[in-house]
PDB file of C-alpha atoms in Angstrom:
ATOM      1  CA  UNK U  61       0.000   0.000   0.000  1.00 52.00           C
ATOM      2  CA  UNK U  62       1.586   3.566  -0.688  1.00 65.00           C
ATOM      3  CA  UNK U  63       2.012   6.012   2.170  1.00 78.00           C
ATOM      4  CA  UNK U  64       0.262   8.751   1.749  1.00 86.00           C
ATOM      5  CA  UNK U  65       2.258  12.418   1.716  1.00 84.00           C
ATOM      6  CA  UNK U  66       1.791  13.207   4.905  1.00 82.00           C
ATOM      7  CA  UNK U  67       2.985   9.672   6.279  1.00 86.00           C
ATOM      8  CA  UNK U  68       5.761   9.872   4.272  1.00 91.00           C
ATOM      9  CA  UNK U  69       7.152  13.782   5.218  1.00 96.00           C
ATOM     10  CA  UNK U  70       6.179  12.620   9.225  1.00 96.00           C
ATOM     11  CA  UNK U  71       9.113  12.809  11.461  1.00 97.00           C
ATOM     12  CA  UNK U  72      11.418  13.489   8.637  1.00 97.00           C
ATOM     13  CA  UNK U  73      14.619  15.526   9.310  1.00 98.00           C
ATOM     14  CA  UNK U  74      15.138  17.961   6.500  1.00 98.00           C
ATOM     15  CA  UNK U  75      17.721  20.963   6.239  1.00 98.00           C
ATOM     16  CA  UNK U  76      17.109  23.772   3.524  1.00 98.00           C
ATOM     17  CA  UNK U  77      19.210  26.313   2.279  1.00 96.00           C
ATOM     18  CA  UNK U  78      17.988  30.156   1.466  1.00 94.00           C
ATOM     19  CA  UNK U  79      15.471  29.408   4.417  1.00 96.00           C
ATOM     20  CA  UNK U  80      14.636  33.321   4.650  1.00 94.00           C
ATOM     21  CA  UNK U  81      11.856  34.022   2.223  1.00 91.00           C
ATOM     22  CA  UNK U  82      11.002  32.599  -0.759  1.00 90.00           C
ATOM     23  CA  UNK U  83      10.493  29.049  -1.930  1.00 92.00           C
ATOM     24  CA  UNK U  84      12.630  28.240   1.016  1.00 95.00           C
ATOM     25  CA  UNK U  85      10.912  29.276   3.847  1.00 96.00           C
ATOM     26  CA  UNK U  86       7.073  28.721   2.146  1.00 96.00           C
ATOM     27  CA  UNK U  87       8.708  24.835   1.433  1.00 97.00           C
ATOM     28  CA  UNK U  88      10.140  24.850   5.542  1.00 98.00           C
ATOM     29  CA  UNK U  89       6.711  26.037   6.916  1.00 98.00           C
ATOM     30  CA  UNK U  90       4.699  23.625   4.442  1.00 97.00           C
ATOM     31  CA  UNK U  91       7.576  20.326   5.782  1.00 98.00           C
ATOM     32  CA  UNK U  92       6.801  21.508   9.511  1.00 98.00           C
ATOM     33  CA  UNK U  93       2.619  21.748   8.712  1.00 97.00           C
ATOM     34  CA  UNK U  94       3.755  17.786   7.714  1.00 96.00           C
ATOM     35  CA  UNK U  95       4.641  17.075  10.550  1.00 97.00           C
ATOM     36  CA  UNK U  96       8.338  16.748   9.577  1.00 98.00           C
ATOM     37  CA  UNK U  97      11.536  18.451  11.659  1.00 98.00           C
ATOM     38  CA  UNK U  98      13.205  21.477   9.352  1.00 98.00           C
ATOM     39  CA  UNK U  99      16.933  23.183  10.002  1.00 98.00           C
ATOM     40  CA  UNK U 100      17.358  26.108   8.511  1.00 98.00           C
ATOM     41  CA  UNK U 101      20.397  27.840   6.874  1.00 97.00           C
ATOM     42  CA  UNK U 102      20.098  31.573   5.106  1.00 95.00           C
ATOM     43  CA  UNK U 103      21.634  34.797   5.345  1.00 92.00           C
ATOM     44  CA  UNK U 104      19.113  37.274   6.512  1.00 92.00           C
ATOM     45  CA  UNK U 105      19.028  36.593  10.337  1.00 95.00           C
ATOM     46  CA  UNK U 106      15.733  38.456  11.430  1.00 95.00           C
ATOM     47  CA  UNK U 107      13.680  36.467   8.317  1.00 95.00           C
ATOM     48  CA  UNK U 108      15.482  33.511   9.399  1.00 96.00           C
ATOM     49  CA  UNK U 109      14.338  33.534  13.211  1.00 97.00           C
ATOM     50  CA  UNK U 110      10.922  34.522  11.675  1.00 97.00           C
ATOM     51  CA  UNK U 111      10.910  31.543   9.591  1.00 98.00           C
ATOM     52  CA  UNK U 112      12.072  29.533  12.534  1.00 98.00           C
ATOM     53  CA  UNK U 113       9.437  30.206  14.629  1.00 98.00           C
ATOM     54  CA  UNK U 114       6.469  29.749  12.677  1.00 98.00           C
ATOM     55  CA  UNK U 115       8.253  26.236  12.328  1.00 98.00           C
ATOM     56  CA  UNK U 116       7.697  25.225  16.038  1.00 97.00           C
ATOM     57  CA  UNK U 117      10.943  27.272  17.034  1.00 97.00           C
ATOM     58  CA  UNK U 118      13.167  25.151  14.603  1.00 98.00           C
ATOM     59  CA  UNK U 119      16.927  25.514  14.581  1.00 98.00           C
ATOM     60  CA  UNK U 120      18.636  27.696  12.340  1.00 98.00           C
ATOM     61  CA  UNK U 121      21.462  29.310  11.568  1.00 97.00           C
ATOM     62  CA  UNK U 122      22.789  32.369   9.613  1.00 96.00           C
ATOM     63  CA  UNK U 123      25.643  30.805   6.845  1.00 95.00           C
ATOM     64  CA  UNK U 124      27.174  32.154   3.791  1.00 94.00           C
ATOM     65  CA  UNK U 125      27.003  28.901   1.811  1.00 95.00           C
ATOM     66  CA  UNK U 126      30.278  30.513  -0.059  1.00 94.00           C
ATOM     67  CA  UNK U 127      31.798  29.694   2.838  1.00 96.00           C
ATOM     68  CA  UNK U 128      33.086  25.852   3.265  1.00 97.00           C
ATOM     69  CA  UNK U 129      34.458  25.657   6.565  1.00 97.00           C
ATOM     70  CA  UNK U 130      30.778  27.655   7.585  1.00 97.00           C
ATOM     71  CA  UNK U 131      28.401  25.259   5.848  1.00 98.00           C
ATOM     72  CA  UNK U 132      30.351  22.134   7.562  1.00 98.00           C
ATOM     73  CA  UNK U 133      30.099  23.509  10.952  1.00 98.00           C
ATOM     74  CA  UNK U 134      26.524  24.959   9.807  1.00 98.00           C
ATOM     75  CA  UNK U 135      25.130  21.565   8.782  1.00 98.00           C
ATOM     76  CA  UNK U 136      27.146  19.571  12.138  1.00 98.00           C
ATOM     77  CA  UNK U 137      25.431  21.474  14.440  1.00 98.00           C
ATOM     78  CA  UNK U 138      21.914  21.486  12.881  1.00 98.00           C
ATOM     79  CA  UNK U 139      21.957  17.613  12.496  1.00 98.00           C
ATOM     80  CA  UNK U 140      22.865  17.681  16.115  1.00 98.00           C
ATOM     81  CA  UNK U 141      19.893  19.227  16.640  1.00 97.00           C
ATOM     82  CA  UNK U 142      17.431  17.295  14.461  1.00 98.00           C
ATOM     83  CA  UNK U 143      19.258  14.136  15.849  1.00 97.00           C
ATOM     84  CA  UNK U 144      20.404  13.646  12.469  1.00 98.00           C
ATOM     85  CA  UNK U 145      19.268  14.308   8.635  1.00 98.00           C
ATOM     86  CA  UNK U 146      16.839  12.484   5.936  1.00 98.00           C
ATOM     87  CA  UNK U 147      16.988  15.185   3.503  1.00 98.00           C
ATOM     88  CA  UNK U 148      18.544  18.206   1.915  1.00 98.00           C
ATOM     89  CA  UNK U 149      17.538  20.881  -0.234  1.00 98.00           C
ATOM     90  CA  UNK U 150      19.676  22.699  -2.073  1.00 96.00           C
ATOM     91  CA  UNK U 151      17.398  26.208  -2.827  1.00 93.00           C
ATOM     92  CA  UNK U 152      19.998  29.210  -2.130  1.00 90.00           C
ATOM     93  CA  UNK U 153      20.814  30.989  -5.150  1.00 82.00           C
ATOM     94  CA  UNK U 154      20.553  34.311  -7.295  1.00 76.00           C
ATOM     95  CA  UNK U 155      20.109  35.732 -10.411  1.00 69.00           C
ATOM     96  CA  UNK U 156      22.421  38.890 -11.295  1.00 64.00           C
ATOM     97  CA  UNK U 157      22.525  40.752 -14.444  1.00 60.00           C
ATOM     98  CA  UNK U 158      22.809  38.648 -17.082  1.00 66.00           C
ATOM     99  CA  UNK U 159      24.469  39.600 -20.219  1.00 76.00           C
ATOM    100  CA  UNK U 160      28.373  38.677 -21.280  1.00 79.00           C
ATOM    101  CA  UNK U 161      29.434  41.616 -22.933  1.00 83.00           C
ATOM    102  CA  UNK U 162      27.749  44.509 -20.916  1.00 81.00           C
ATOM    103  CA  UNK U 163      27.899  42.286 -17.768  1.00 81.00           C
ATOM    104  CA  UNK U 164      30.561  43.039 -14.985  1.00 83.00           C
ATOM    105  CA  UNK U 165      33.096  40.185 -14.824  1.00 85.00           C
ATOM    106  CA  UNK U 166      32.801  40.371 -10.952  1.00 84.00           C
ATOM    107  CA  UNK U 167      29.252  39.903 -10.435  1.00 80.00           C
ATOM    108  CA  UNK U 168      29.234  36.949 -12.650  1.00 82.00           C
ATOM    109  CA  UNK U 169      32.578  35.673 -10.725  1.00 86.00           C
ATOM    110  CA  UNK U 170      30.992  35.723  -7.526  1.00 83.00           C
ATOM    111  CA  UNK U 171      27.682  34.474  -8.884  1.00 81.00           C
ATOM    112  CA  UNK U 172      29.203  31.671  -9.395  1.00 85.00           C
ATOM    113  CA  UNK U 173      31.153  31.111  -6.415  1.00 89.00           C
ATOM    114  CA  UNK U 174      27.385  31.431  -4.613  1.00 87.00           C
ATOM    115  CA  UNK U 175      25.144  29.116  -7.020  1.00 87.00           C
ATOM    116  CA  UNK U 176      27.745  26.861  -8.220  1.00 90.00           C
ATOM    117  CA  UNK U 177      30.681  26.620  -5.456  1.00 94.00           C
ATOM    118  CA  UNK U 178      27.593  27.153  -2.480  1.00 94.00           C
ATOM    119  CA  UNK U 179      25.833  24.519  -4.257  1.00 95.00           C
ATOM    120  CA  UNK U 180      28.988  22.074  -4.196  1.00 96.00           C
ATOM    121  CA  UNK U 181      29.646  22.737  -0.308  1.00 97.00           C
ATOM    122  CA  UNK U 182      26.264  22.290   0.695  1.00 97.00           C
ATOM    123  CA  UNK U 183      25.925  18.827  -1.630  1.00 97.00           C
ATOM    124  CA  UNK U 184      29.624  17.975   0.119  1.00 97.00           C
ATOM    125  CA  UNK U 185      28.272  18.325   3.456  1.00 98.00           C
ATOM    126  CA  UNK U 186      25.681  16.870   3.069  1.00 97.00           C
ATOM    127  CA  UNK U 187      26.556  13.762   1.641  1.00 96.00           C
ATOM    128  CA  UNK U 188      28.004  12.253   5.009  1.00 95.00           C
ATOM    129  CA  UNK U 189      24.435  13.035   6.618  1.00 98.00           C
ATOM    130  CA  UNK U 190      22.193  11.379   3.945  1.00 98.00           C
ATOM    131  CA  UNK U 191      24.701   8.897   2.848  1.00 96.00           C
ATOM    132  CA  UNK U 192      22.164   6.077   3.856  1.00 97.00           C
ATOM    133  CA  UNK U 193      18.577   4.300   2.539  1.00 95.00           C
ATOM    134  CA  UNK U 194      16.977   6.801   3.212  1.00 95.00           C
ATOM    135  CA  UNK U 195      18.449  10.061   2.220  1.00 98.00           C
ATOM    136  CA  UNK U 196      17.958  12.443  -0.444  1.00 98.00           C
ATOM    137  CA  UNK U 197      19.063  15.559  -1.925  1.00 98.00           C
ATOM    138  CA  UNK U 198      16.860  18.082  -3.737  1.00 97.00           C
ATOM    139  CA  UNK U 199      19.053  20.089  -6.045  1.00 96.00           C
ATOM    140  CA  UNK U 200      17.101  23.613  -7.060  1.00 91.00           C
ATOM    141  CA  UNK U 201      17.993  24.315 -10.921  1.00 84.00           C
ATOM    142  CA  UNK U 202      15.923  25.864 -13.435  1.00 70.00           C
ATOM    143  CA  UNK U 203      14.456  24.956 -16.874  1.00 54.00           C
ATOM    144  CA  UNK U 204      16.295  28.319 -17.685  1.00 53.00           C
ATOM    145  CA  UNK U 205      19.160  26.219 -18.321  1.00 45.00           C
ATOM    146  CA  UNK U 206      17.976  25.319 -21.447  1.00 46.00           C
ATOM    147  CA  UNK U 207      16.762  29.049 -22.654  1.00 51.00           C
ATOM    148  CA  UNK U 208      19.820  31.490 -24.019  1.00 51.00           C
ATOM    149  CA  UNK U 209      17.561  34.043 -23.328  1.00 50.00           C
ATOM    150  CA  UNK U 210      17.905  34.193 -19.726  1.00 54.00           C
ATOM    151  CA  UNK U 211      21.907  34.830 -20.332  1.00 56.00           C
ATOM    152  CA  UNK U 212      24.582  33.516 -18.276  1.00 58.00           C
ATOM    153  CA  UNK U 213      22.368  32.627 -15.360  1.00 58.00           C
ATOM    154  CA  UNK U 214      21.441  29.769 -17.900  1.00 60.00           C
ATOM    155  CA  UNK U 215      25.078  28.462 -17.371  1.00 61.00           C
ATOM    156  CA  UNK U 216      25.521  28.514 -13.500  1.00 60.00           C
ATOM    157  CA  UNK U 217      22.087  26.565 -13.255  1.00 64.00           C
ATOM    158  CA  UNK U 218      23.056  24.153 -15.435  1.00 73.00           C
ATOM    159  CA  UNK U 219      25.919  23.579 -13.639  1.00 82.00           C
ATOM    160  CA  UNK U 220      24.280  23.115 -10.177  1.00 86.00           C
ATOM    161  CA  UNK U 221      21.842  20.499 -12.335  1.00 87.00           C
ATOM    162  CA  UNK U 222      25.091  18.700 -13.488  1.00 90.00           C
ATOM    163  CA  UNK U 223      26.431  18.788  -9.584  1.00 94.00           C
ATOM    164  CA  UNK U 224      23.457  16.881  -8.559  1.00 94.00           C
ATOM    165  CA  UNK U 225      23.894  14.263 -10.868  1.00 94.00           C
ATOM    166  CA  UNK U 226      27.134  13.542 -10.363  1.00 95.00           C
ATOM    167  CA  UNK U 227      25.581  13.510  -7.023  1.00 96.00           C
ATOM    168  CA  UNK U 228      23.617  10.814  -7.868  1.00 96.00           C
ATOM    169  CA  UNK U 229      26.064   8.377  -8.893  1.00 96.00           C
ATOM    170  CA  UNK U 230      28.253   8.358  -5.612  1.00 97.00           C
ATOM    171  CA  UNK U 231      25.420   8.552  -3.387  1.00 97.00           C
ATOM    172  CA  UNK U 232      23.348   5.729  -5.460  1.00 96.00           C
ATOM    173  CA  UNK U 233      25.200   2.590  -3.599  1.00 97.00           C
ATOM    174  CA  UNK U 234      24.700   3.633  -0.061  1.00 97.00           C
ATOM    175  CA  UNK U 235      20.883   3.631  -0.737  1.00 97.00           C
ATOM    176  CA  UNK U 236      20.459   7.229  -1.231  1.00 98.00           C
ATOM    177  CA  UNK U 237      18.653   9.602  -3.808  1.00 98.00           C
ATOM    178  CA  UNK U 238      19.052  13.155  -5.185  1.00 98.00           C
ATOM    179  CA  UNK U 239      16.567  15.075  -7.357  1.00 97.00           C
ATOM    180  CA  UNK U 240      16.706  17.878  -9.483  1.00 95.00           C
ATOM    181  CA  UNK U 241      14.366  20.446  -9.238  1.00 93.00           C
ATOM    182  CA  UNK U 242      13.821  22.422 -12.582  1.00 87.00           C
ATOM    183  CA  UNK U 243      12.276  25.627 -12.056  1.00 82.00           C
ATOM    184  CA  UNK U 244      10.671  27.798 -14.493  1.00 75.00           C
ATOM    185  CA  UNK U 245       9.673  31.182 -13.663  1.00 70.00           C
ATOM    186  CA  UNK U 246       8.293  31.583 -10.339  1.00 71.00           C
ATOM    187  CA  UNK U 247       6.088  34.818  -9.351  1.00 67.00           C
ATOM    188  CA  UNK U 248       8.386  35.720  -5.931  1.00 63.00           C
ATOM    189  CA  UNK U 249      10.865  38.378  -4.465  1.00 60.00           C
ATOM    190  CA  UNK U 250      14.392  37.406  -4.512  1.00 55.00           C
ATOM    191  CA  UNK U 251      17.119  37.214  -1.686  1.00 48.00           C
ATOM    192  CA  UNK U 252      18.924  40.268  -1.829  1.00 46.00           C
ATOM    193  CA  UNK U 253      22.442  39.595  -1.934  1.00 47.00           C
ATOM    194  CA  UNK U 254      24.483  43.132  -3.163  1.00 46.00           C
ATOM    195  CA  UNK U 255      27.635  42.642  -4.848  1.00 41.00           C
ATOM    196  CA  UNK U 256      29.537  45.990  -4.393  1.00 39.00           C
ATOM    197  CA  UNK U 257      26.025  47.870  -4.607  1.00 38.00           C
ATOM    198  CA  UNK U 258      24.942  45.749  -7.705  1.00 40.00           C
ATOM    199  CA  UNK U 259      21.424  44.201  -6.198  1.00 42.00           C
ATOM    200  CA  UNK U 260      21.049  40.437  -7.550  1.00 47.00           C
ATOM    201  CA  UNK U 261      17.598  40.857  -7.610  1.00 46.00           C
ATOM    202  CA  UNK U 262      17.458  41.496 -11.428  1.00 45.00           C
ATOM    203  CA  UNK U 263      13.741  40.535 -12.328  1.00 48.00           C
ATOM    204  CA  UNK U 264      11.352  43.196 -11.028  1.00 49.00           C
ATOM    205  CA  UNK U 265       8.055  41.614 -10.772  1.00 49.00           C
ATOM    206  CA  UNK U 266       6.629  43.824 -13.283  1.00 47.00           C
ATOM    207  CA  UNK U 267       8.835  41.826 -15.861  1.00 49.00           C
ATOM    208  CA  UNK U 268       7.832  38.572 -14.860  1.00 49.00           C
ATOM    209  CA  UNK U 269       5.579  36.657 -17.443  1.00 53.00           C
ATOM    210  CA  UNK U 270       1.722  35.840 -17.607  1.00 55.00           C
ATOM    211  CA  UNK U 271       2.920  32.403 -17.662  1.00 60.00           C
ATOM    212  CA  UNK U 272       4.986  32.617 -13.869  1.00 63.00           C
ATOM    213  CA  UNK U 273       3.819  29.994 -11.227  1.00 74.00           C
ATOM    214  CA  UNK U 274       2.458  30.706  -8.142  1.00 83.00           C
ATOM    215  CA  UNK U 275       4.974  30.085  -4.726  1.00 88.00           C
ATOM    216  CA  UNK U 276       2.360  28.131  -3.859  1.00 91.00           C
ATOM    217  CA  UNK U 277       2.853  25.827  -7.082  1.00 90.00           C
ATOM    218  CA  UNK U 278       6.504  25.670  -6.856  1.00 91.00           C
ATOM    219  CA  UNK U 279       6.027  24.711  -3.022  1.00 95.00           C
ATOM    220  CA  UNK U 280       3.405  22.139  -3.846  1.00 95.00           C
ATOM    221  CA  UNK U 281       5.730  20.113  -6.473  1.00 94.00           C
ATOM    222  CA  UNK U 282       9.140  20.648  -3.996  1.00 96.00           C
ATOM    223  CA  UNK U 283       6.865  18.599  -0.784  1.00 97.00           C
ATOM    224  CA  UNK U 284       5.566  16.412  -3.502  1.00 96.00           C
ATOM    225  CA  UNK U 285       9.629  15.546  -4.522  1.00 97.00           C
ATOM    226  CA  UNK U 286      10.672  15.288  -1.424  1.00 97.00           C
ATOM    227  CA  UNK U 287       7.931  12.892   0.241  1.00 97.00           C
ATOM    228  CA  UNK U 288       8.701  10.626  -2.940  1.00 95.00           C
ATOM    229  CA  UNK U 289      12.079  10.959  -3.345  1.00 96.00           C
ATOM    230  CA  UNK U 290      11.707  11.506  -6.730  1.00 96.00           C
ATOM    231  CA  UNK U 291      14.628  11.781  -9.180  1.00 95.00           C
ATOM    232  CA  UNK U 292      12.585  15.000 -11.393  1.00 93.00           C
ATOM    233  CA  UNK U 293      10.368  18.052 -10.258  1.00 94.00           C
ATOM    234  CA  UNK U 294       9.371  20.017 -13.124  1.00 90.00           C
ATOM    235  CA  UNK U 295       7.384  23.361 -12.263  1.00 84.00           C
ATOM    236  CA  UNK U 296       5.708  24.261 -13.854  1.00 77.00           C
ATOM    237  CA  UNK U 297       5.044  20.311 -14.793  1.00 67.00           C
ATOM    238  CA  UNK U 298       5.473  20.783 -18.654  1.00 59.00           C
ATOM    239  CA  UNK U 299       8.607  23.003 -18.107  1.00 51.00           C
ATOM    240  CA  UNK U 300       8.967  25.117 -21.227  1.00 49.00           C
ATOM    241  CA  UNK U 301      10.979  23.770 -24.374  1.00 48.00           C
ATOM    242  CA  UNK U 302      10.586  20.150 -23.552  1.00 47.00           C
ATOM    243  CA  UNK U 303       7.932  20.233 -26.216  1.00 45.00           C
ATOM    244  CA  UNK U 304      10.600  21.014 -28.561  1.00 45.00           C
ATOM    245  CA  UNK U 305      13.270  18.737 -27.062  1.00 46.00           C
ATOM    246  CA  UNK U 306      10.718  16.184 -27.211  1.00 44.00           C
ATOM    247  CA  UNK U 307       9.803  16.948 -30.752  1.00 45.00           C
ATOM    248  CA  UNK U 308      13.164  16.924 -31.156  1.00 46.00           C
ATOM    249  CA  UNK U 309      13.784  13.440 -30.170  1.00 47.00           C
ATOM    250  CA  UNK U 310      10.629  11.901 -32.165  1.00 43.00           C
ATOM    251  CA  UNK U 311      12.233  13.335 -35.312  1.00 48.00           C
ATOM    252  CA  UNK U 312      15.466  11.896 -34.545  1.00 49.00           C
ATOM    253  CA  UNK U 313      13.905   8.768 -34.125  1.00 45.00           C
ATOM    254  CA  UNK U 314      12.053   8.982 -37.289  1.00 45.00           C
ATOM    255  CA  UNK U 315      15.025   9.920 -38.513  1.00 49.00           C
ATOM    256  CA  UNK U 316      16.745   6.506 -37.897  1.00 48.00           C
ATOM    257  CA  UNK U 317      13.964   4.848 -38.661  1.00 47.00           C
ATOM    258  CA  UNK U 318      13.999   6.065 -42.060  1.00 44.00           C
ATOM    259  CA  UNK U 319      18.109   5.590 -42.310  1.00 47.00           C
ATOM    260  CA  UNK U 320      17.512   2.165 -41.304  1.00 51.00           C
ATOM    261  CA  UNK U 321      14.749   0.859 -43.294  1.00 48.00           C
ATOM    262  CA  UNK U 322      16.649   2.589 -46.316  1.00 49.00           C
ATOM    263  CA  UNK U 323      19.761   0.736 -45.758  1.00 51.00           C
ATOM    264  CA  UNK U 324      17.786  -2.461 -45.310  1.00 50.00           C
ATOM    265  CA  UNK U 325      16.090  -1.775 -48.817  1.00 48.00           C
ATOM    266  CA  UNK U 326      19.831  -0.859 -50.304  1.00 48.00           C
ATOM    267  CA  UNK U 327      21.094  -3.655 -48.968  1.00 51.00           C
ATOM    268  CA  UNK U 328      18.174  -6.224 -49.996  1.00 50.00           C
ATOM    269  CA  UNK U 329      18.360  -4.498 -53.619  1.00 47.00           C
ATOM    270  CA  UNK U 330      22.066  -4.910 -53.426  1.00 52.00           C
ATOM    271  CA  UNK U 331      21.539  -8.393 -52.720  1.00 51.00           C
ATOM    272  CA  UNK U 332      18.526  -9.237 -55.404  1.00 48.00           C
ATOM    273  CA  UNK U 333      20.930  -7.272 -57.807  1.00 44.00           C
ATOM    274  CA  UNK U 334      24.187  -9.555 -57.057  1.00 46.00           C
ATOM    275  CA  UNK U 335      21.704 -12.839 -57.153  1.00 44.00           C
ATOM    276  CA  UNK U 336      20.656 -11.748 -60.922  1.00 42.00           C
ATOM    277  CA  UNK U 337      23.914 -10.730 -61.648  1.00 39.00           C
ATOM    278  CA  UNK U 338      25.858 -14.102 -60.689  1.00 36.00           C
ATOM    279  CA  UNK U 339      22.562 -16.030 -62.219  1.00 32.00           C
TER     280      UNK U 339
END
């Protein structure tokens, strides 16, 4: 019989990163409504403690995920707390300016120390918590990754997708799992992280599309991941340009099947014409 989602998020021990606002803290107050036990790291202390609370007084800490040494002692002392951890989520991220040749080489340098270096300490220290048959890491991408229009935040989200499966593979004999979470545009205010006065926030809401999901969507398909362990969480659930990768794929198959049944008729043909010839 399956567990339901609630039986299956009960009692679970589950640390999330960017825990201040956003999908992070609507996914930590929608774990703890579960019934399951949330840590929670960010950098914004007072939204943090906020978050905490309306969690049951969870434990939390303030951690600059750039920072290796931090995150260790960050994720020791929360699993101390929680008596241990079932689950991570990878969420903390953000989204600078993104063009190459008007873009400032040192925003995009230390963009990518945050979403792809943060993401590779927090996956590092993580993996001797949830190294066992039960854990599981939920890597935060975005379908941007496949869309050149979104610029060279495209890149750094790929890479954090790439991270978690490489992820994957180590983690897959001990019994564990790790998902990726591809996220298309969602309709929410972004942690504010300045880099030398340069706000990352770089999508006023004004700009979003018709087509951006509701928090409430995002946070719906993140529990629904995470009580199932699943390998994919796509939000929205057709994430855009799969239709085309997926046309894409049926053509390539047709493709084939056209090279192949041509080559079977050359060949036969070759044959019936090598039969005549040596009758």
């Amino acid at each position: 019989m399956s567990r339901t989602l609630e039986e299956s998020l009960v009692g679970r021990r589950v640390l999330i990163t960017g825990a201040a606002r956003g999908i992070g803290a609507g996914l930590a107050k929608r774990l703890h409504e579960r019934g399951a036990l949330v840590g929670l790291l960010g950098l914004e202390p007072e939204l943090l403690e906020q978050t905490a609370t309306a969690c049951g007084r969870a434990p939390w800490r303030y951690c600059d995920i750039r920072d290796q040494h931090a995150v260790e002692e960050a994720f020791n002392h929360l699993a101390d707390q929680l008596g241990g951890l079932d689950a991570v989520v990878a969420n903390a991220g953000v989204m600078p300016p993104l063009s190459i040749v008007d873009g400032d080489p040192e925003v995009m340098r230390q963009a990518v120390e945050i979403n792809m270096m943060g993401t590779y300490n927090t996956l590092r220290a993580a993996g001797s918590h949830i190294g066992h048959r039960n854990g599981y890491a939920l890597v935060v991408a975005t379908s941007t990754a496949f869309s050149p229009s979104r610029g060279v935040h495209s890149a750094r989200r790929g890479g954090t997708q790439e991270l978690g499966e490489i992820l994957r593979e180590e983690l897959k004999p001990l019994g564990a799992k790790v998902g990726i979470a591809r996220l298309g545009e969602i309709d929410m205010d972004r942690t504010l992280i300045e880099f030398d006065g340069v706000a990352a926030c770089s999508t006023p809401r004004s700009a979003l599309s018709r087509t951006a999901s509701s928090i409430t969507v995002a946070v719906d398909a993140l529990e629904r991941g995470i009580a199932g362990r699943r390998n994919r969480v796509n939000v929205p659930s057709r994430v855009p340009g799969t239709g085309s990768v997926r046309m894409l794929a049926l053509r390539a198959t047709g493709m084939t099947r056209t090279i192949g049944q041509r080559s079977h008729a050359t060949a036969h043909a070759r044959g019936r014409t090598e039969s005549e010839g040596a009758a």
